[in-house]
Amino acid sequence: MGGWTAPLLWAAVVPFVRGRMVTGDVDRAGTRIDELFETMRAFAEAAADYQRLLDTVAERVTRFMGDGCTVFLGTEDGQWLRPAAIYNRDEAAMSLMQRTFSDLPVRLDGESFVARVMRTGGVVIVPAIDPELAARRYSPETPAPVAAALSGAHLQSLLCVPLQVHDSRLGVLALSRNRVGETPFSQEDETCARTLAEYAALAIANAMLLESQKRELATRRRAEEETKKFVALVQRSRDFIAMAGFDGRVLFINDAGRDLLGIPVGLDVTALPLADFHTDEGMGRAAILRAQGHWEGEGHLRHFGTQALIPTQISSFLVRTSEGEPLCYATVQRDLRETRRLEAHLRQVQKMEAVGRLAGGVAHDFNNLLSVILSYSWMLLDGLPKDSPFREDAQEIHTAGERAAALTQQLLAFSRQQVLELRIADLNEILAGMAKLTRRLLGEDIELVTTPGVGLRQIKVDPGQIEQVILNLAVNSRDAMPDGGTLSISTGNVDLDEAYAASHAGVSPGPYVLMTVSDTGVGIDEATIHRIFEPFFTTKPTGKGTGLGLATVFGVVKQSGGHITVASELGKGATFKVYLPRYDGGRPSAPAPRPAASIAPRASGTILLVEEDAQVRTLMQGILHRAGYRVLDAPGPLEAARESDQFSGDIDLLVTDVVMPKMNGRQLAEHVARKHPAARVIYVSGYSEEAVLDHGGLDEDVELLKKPVTPAGLLQRVRRVLEG
Ligand SMILES: Nc1ncnc2c1ncn2[C@@H]1O[C@H](COP(=O)(O)OP(=O)(O)OP(=O)(O)O)[C@@H](O)[C@H]1O
Ligand SMILES: [Mg+2]
């Protein structure tokens, strides 16, 4: 309070000395001075809290020299005066005034007393207020409630002084005295009120300053928080995000970007030229950005260490100041390598599928033709005398037919159209059963190391086909190790999770049995590895390889619901991983009996034969008839059904195609069983169709004869079924 000077104090006390203290009671003057000090101190103390200060001013000024006080403050737009604090000695009057005035600012260009004081900086004293008139001046639009409030608060006399600090007017202090008891304000009170207003204004100005500083600080803190959030967003993003200056220098690269480009930790990127990471094409985009403001498309980034080009999806733009001046370049780029890999994989899968469908269709017709060629050439051979000059010719036809049948089988295998004879099996047992053959195949220079997994789970596969898979892989490894080496085959249980499935086209997550086949051979280079599963792709000289080995492996594995991967590097050997779906529940099935070589002696029984291909039907009918069976034949399921209904005797066996239009083999079998419950069934099929078969394979308890049909195969199966 060091700045308090005697003249000021005197000025504050003078009116009382002159006006009221006619008795010259010096003690009372002293008390007033104390009160004044007290008031000033209260202002100072409240200055830290803006609203509390305004309330304190209204209350203290009232207590010092009136019955009520309202602090009006000018609004920022300079148009209004707003009642910021209202006090009255009488509580009822105070709440009435607060209710009426708190939300009722007064126009600065109006007729009210406070507006006039604010405009002129002068003082207004109204010794006796006319509530109606005052209300109309204060609120020309809604004078009634104002008038009611003024009367209700018993307002009699008003003294308005400006709240002013140096040249700036903050508002107006409006003091009031009540009609009851008090003397109206006089000229004498003015000096005192001015002094109080002066100090109140100073305190308010300080508080305003403090308040605005607080607001500014809070705003800055909020801005900092916002900035932090954005930095986190940019840094945490998995995309490459960077900024660069027009001088071709890097300004910023986010963490993901540093990772992508392989920028060493701690290296200051601002020292690096942009051209280090961009292709010429990328650098050329700067001009487009300057001209258009943005660029979107695909391009490349260059790896800091390896210099390898990384394909990216790019969105670049020009960053501008709020005035619209170009500031720097910014770019967001997404690594496209994984997307590209998946796309390539998908294309490959689709290509294989298309080739497979075509091959499957061809093989289906081939099987019928081959049934005819093989069977008639066989019967020809069987019938010709030992010394016939035609024997050799017939043998040639038969051998060519057999080779064509093997090729057709392979076509069906990789096109996943072959009929699988599913059995519940143990992969370790299949491997053990083949160990001898595999060793012989590999030769002496190659060591075979098998590591069967402990507690290996079962799989549901066609064991013969899985053997084919193992053989094809082993033969390839042998060919890749002309100077010897090691072939390792191991098995184990694995679980493929969602993440793995998502990143490998056509794989479902779940439990699998894994067979890993790896060799120490020449390995496979990057360009070749993408093509090895394609049918007819081979790097072997003409006549050495057909390129169907791995295509067959792929087809069998896929048809078994499995998945295969290959990893290799030139000179570092190759590793194939075959995943086969785990089968839970059930005991291993007994192995399917292998057909014996000879034809059965004469037999008897009635067979209903259904075959759509006329030539094959005639052939089969002939074979069965010659063997002694009575044969009812039908070109389709509907005719067969009719035949079954009308035949008066017993039908012992139904030999039918699996896939037929209108009614499939299984449905026909059900129909025949109604009239001939003892009839057994043999299905004949050349390729699978999902509508009828489970996973491309008939269930294990079903009798299945694969096409092409041969006399021995047909008769053997018929006899076994009829006798078994
Ligand atoms: N273990 C391996 N090591 C190195 N290269 C391999 C290996 N397995 C396969 N390949 C490559 O994949 C190609 C295709 O193999 P695939 O088994 O399909 O056909 P092939 O062996 O050439 O002929 P086929 O198996 O029909 O006799 C091979 O020619 C070879 O280049
Ligand atoms: Mg091969």
mmCIF file of N, CA, C and O in Angstrom, residues 636-682:
data_model
loop_
_atom_site.group_PDB
_atom_site.id
_atom_site.type_symbol
_atom_site.label_atom_id
_atom_site.label_comp_id
_atom_site.label_asym_id
_atom_site.label_seq_id
_atom_site.Cartn_x
_atom_site.Cartn_y
_atom_site.Cartn_z
ATOM 1 N N GLY A 636 -28.667 -93.670 -68.423
ATOM 2 C CA GLY A 636 -28.747 -92.565 -67.459
ATOM 3 C C GLY A 636 -29.493 -92.986 -66.216
ATOM 4 O O GLY A 636 -30.084 -94.080 -66.179
ATOM 5 N N PRO A 637 -29.501 -92.161 -65.192
ATOM 6 C CA PRO A 637 -30.085 -92.524 -63.903
ATOM 7 C C PRO A 637 -31.604 -92.746 -63.964
ATOM 8 O O PRO A 637 -32.122 -93.630 -63.271
ATOM 9 N N LEU A 638 -32.304 -91.954 -64.792
ATOM 10 C CA LEU A 638 -33.759 -92.087 -64.826
ATOM 11 C C LEU A 638 -34.165 -93.437 -65.434
ATOM 12 O O LEU A 638 -35.046 -94.128 -64.910
ATOM 13 N N GLU A 639 -33.447 -93.801 -66.528
ATOM 14 C CA GLU A 639 -33.707 -95.099 -67.152
ATOM 15 C C GLU A 639 -33.373 -96.229 -66.174
ATOM 16 O O GLU A 639 -34.098 -97.235 -66.089
ATOM 17 N N ALA A 640 -32.299 -96.032 -65.456
ATOM 18 C CA ALA A 640 -31.871 -97.065 -64.499
ATOM 19 C C ALA A 640 -32.913 -97.239 -63.408
ATOM 20 O O ALA A 640 -33.236 -98.367 -63.004
ATOM 21 N N ALA A 641 -33.452 -96.106 -62.944
ATOM 22 C CA ALA A 641 -34.458 -96.155 -61.878
ATOM 23 C C ALA A 641 -35.674 -96.944 -62.367
ATOM 24 O O ALA A 641 -36.246 -97.768 -61.642
ATOM 25 N N ARG A 642 -36.058 -96.664 -63.632
ATOM 26 C CA ARG A 642 -37.216 -97.347 -64.199
ATOM 27 C C ARG A 642 -36.932 -98.858 -64.283
ATOM 28 O O ARG A 642 -37.747 -99.688 -63.883
ATOM 29 N N GLU A 643 -35.758 -99.159 -64.782
ATOM 30 C CA GLU A 643 -35.356 -100.555 -64.931
ATOM 31 C C GLU A 643 -35.402 -101.285 -63.578
ATOM 32 O O GLU A 643 -35.907 -102.398 -63.472
ATOM 33 N N SER A 644 -34.911 -100.598 -62.566
ATOM 34 C CA SER A 644 -34.889 -101.178 -61.217
ATOM 35 C C SER A 644 -36.315 -101.439 -60.730
ATOM 36 O O SER A 644 -36.589 -102.470 -60.109
ATOM 37 N N ASP A 645 -37.221 -100.488 -61.010
ATOM 38 C CA ASP A 645 -38.613 -100.639 -60.566
ATOM 39 C C ASP A 645 -39.301 -101.817 -61.267
ATOM 40 O O ASP A 645 -40.101 -102.537 -60.672
ATOM 41 N N GLN A 646 -38.990 -101.955 -62.572
ATOM 42 C CA GLN A 646 -39.730 -102.939 -63.369
ATOM 43 C C GLN A 646 -39.151 -104.349 -63.306
ATOM 44 O O GLN A 646 -39.844 -105.327 -63.586
ATOM 45 N N PHE A 647 -37.874 -104.473 -62.956
ATOM 46 C CA PHE A 647 -37.232 -105.778 -62.973
ATOM 47 C C PHE A 647 -37.821 -106.682 -61.887
ATOM 48 O O PHE A 647 -37.880 -106.283 -60.717
ATOM 49 N N SER A 648 -38.254 -107.875 -62.310
ATOM 50 C CA SER A 648 -38.988 -108.716 -61.356
ATOM 51 C C SER A 648 -38.042 -109.512 -60.439
ATOM 52 O O SER A 648 -38.391 -109.815 -59.295
ATOM 53 N N GLY A 649 -36.834 -109.783 -60.924
ATOM 54 C CA GLY A 649 -35.907 -110.565 -60.106
ATOM 55 C C GLY A 649 -35.152 -109.680 -59.123
ATOM 56 O O GLY A 649 -35.524 -108.535 -58.868
ATOM 57 N N ASP A 650 -34.037 -110.210 -58.558
ATOM 58 C CA ASP A 650 -33.215 -109.447 -57.621
ATOM 59 C C ASP A 650 -32.065 -108.774 -58.358
ATOM 60 O O ASP A 650 -31.447 -109.387 -59.228
ATOM 61 N N ILE A 651 -31.782 -107.537 -57.973
ATOM 62 C CA ILE A 651 -30.568 -106.885 -58.471
ATOM 63 C C ILE A 651 -29.541 -107.000 -57.358
ATOM 64 O O ILE A 651 -29.791 -106.607 -56.213
ATOM 65 N N ASP A 652 -28.365 -107.571 -57.679
ATOM 66 C CA ASP A 652 -27.343 -107.783 -56.653
ATOM 67 C C ASP A 652 -26.383 -106.612 -56.543
ATOM 68 O O ASP A 652 -25.822 -106.357 -55.485
ATOM 69 N N LEU A 653 -26.208 -105.929 -57.668
ATOM 70 C CA LEU A 653 -25.178 -104.878 -57.659
ATOM 71 C C LEU A 653 -25.557 -103.751 -58.608
ATOM 72 O O LEU A 653 -26.051 -103.989 -59.710
ATOM 73 N N LEU A 654 -25.308 -102.525 -58.139
ATOM 74 C CA LEU A 654 -25.495 -101.353 -58.994
ATOM 75 C C LEU A 654 -24.111 -100.794 -59.282
ATOM 76 O O LEU A 654 -23.331 -100.526 -58.361
ATOM 77 N N VAL A 655 -23.766 -100.668 -60.589
ATOM 78 C CA VAL A 655 -22.493 -100.041 -60.966
ATOM 79 C C VAL A 655 -22.863 -98.745 -61.664
ATOM 80 O O VAL A 655 -23.491 -98.754 -62.720
ATOM 81 N N THR A 656 -22.523 -97.614 -61.029
ATOM 82 C CA THR A 656 -23.010 -96.340 -61.568
ATOM 83 C C THR A 656 -21.972 -95.232 -61.550
ATOM 84 O O THR A 656 -21.069 -95.217 -60.698
ATOM 85 N N ASP A 657 -22.143 -94.294 -62.463
ATOM 86 C CA ASP A 657 -21.376 -93.049 -62.448
ATOM 87 C C ASP A 657 -21.733 -92.285 -61.182
ATOM 88 O O ASP A 657 -22.833 -92.439 -60.658
ATOM 89 N N VAL A 658 -20.822 -91.427 -60.734
ATOM 90 C CA VAL A 658 -21.126 -90.596 -59.564
ATOM 91 C C VAL A 658 -21.826 -89.334 -60.020
ATOM 92 O O VAL A 658 -22.862 -88.939 -59.498
ATOM 93 N N VAL A 659 -21.251 -88.699 -61.027
ATOM 94 C CA VAL A 659 -21.759 -87.395 -61.449
ATOM 95 C C VAL A 659 -22.622 -87.563 -62.690
ATOM 96 O O VAL A 659 -22.159 -87.965 -63.743
ATOM 97 N N MET A 660 -23.920 -87.290 -62.523
ATOM 98 C CA MET A 660 -24.836 -87.384 -63.656
ATOM 99 C C MET A 660 -25.859 -86.267 -63.517
ATOM 100 O O MET A 660 -26.175 -85.859 -62.399
ATOM 101 N N PRO A 661 -26.388 -85.792 -64.631
ATOM 102 C CA PRO A 661 -27.417 -84.769 -64.516
ATOM 103 C C PRO A 661 -28.726 -85.378 -64.003
ATOM 104 O O PRO A 661 -28.934 -86.580 -64.139
ATOM 105 N N LYS A 662 -29.576 -84.557 -63.451
ATOM 106 C CA LYS A 662 -30.922 -84.919 -62.953
ATOM 107 C C LYS A 662 -30.895 -85.702 -61.646
ATOM 108 O O LYS A 662 -31.653 -85.460 -60.733
ATOM 109 N N MET A 663 -30.021 -86.723 -61.567
ATOM 110 C CA MET A 663 -29.982 -87.554 -60.360
ATOM 111 C C MET A 663 -28.552 -88.058 -60.252
ATOM 112 O O MET A 663 -28.022 -88.606 -61.218
ATOM 113 N N ASN A 664 -27.896 -87.856 -59.082
ATOM 114 C CA ASN A 664 -26.522 -88.328 -59.020
ATOM 115 C C ASN A 664 -26.478 -89.780 -58.554
ATOM 116 O O ASN A 664 -27.508 -90.377 -58.199
ATOM 117 N N GLY A 665 -25.282 -90.342 -58.560
ATOM 118 C CA GLY A 665 -25.107 -91.753 -58.247
ATOM 119 C C GLY A 665 -25.683 -92.136 -56.893
ATOM 120 O O GLY A 665 -26.328 -93.178 -56.734
ATOM 121 N N ARG A 666 -25.456 -91.302 -55.923
ATOM 122 C CA ARG A 666 -25.890 -91.617 -54.560
ATOM 123 C C ARG A 666 -27.426 -91.665 -54.486
ATOM 124 O O ARG A 666 -28.013 -92.545 -53.865
ATOM 125 N N GLN A 667 -28.059 -90.683 -55.178
ATOM 126 C CA GLN A 667 -29.530 -90.647 -55.159
ATOM 127 C C GLN A 667 -30.110 -91.880 -55.867
ATOM 128 O O GLN A 667 -31.097 -92.467 -55.414
ATOM 129 N N LEU A 668 -29.447 -92.256 -56.962
ATOM 130 C CA LEU A 668 -29.910 -93.437 -57.692
ATOM 131 C C LEU A 668 -29.795 -94.682 -56.802
ATOM 132 O O LEU A 668 -30.709 -95.520 -56.739
ATOM 133 N N ALA A 669 -28.671 -94.770 -56.076
ATOM 134 C CA ALA A 669 -28.448 -95.925 -55.196
ATOM 135 C C ALA A 669 -29.561 -96.010 -54.155
ATOM 136 O O ALA A 669 -30.079 -97.101 -53.855
ATOM 137 N N GLU A 670 -29.968 -94.853 -53.634
ATOM 138 C CA GLU A 670 -31.039 -94.835 -52.638
ATOM 139 C C GLU A 670 -32.352 -95.335 -53.250
ATOM 140 O O GLU A 670 -33.120 -96.063 -52.622
ATOM 141 N N HIS A 671 -32.570 -94.907 -54.492
ATOM 142 C CA HIS A 671 -33.791 -95.308 -55.185
ATOM 143 C C HIS A 671 -33.816 -96.830 -55.402
ATOM 144 O O HIS A 671 -34.808 -97.498 -55.098
ATOM 145 N N VAL A 672 -32.718 -97.362 -55.903
ATOM 146 C CA VAL A 672 -32.632 -98.805 -56.186
ATOM 147 C C VAL A 672 -32.807 -99.609 -54.894
ATOM 148 O O VAL A 672 -33.480 -100.650 -54.868
ATOM 149 N N ALA A 673 -32.237 -99.078 -53.798
ATOM 150 C CA ALA A 673 -32.274 -99.805 -52.516
ATOM 151 C C ALA A 673 -33.706 -100.003 -52.015
ATOM 152 O O ALA A 673 -33.991 -100.933 -51.253
ATOM 153 N N ARG A 674 -34.631 -99.162 -52.448
ATOM 154 C CA ARG A 674 -36.012 -99.298 -51.984
ATOM 155 C C ARG A 674 -36.623 -100.624 -52.455
ATOM 156 O O ARG A 674 -37.306 -101.297 -51.704
ATOM 157 N N LYS A 675 -36.368 -100.974 -53.705
ATOM 158 C CA LYS A 675 -36.939 -102.238 -54.206
ATOM 159 C C LYS A 675 -35.965 -103.404 -54.005
ATOM 160 O O LYS A 675 -36.382 -104.544 -53.842
ATOM 161 N N HIS A 676 -34.656 -103.069 -54.025
ATOM 162 C CA HIS A 676 -33.640 -104.127 -53.903
ATOM 163 C C HIS A 676 -32.713 -103.805 -52.747
ATOM 164 O O HIS A 676 -31.572 -103.365 -52.960
ATOM 165 N N PRO A 677 -33.211 -104.018 -51.528
ATOM 166 C CA PRO A 677 -32.426 -103.589 -50.358
ATOM 167 C C PRO A 677 -31.081 -104.308 -50.247
ATOM 168 O O PRO A 677 -30.161 -103.781 -49.617
ATOM 169 N N ALA A 678 -30.934 -105.468 -50.873
ATOM 170 C CA ALA A 678 -29.667 -106.199 -50.734
ATOM 171 C C ALA A 678 -28.624 -105.755 -51.756
ATOM 172 O O ALA A 678 -27.469 -106.182 -51.691
ATOM 173 N N ALA A 679 -29.032 -104.900 -52.692
ATOM 174 C CA ALA A 679 -28.106 -104.515 -53.760
ATOM 175 C C ALA A 679 -26.926 -103.723 -53.224
ATOM 176 O O ALA A 679 -27.098 -102.805 -52.432
ATOM 177 N N ARG A 680 -25.724 -104.122 -53.667
ATOM 178 C CA ARG A 680 -24.524 -103.369 -53.291
ATOM 179 C C ARG A 680 -24.263 -102.312 -54.363
ATOM 180 O O ARG A 680 -24.888 -102.340 -55.421
ATOM 181 N N VAL A 681 -23.327 -101.389 -54.091
ATOM 182 C CA VAL A 681 -23.092 -100.296 -55.043
ATOM 183 C C VAL A 681 -21.601 -100.106 -55.299
ATOM 184 O O VAL A 681 -20.786 -100.139 -54.361
ATOM 185 N N ILE A 682 -21.236 -99.968 -56.573
ATOM 186 C CA ILE A 682 -19.880 -99.524 -56.922
ATOM 187 C C ILE A 682 -20.034 -98.232 -57.724
ATOM 188 O O ILE A 682 -20.796 -98.183 -58.689
#
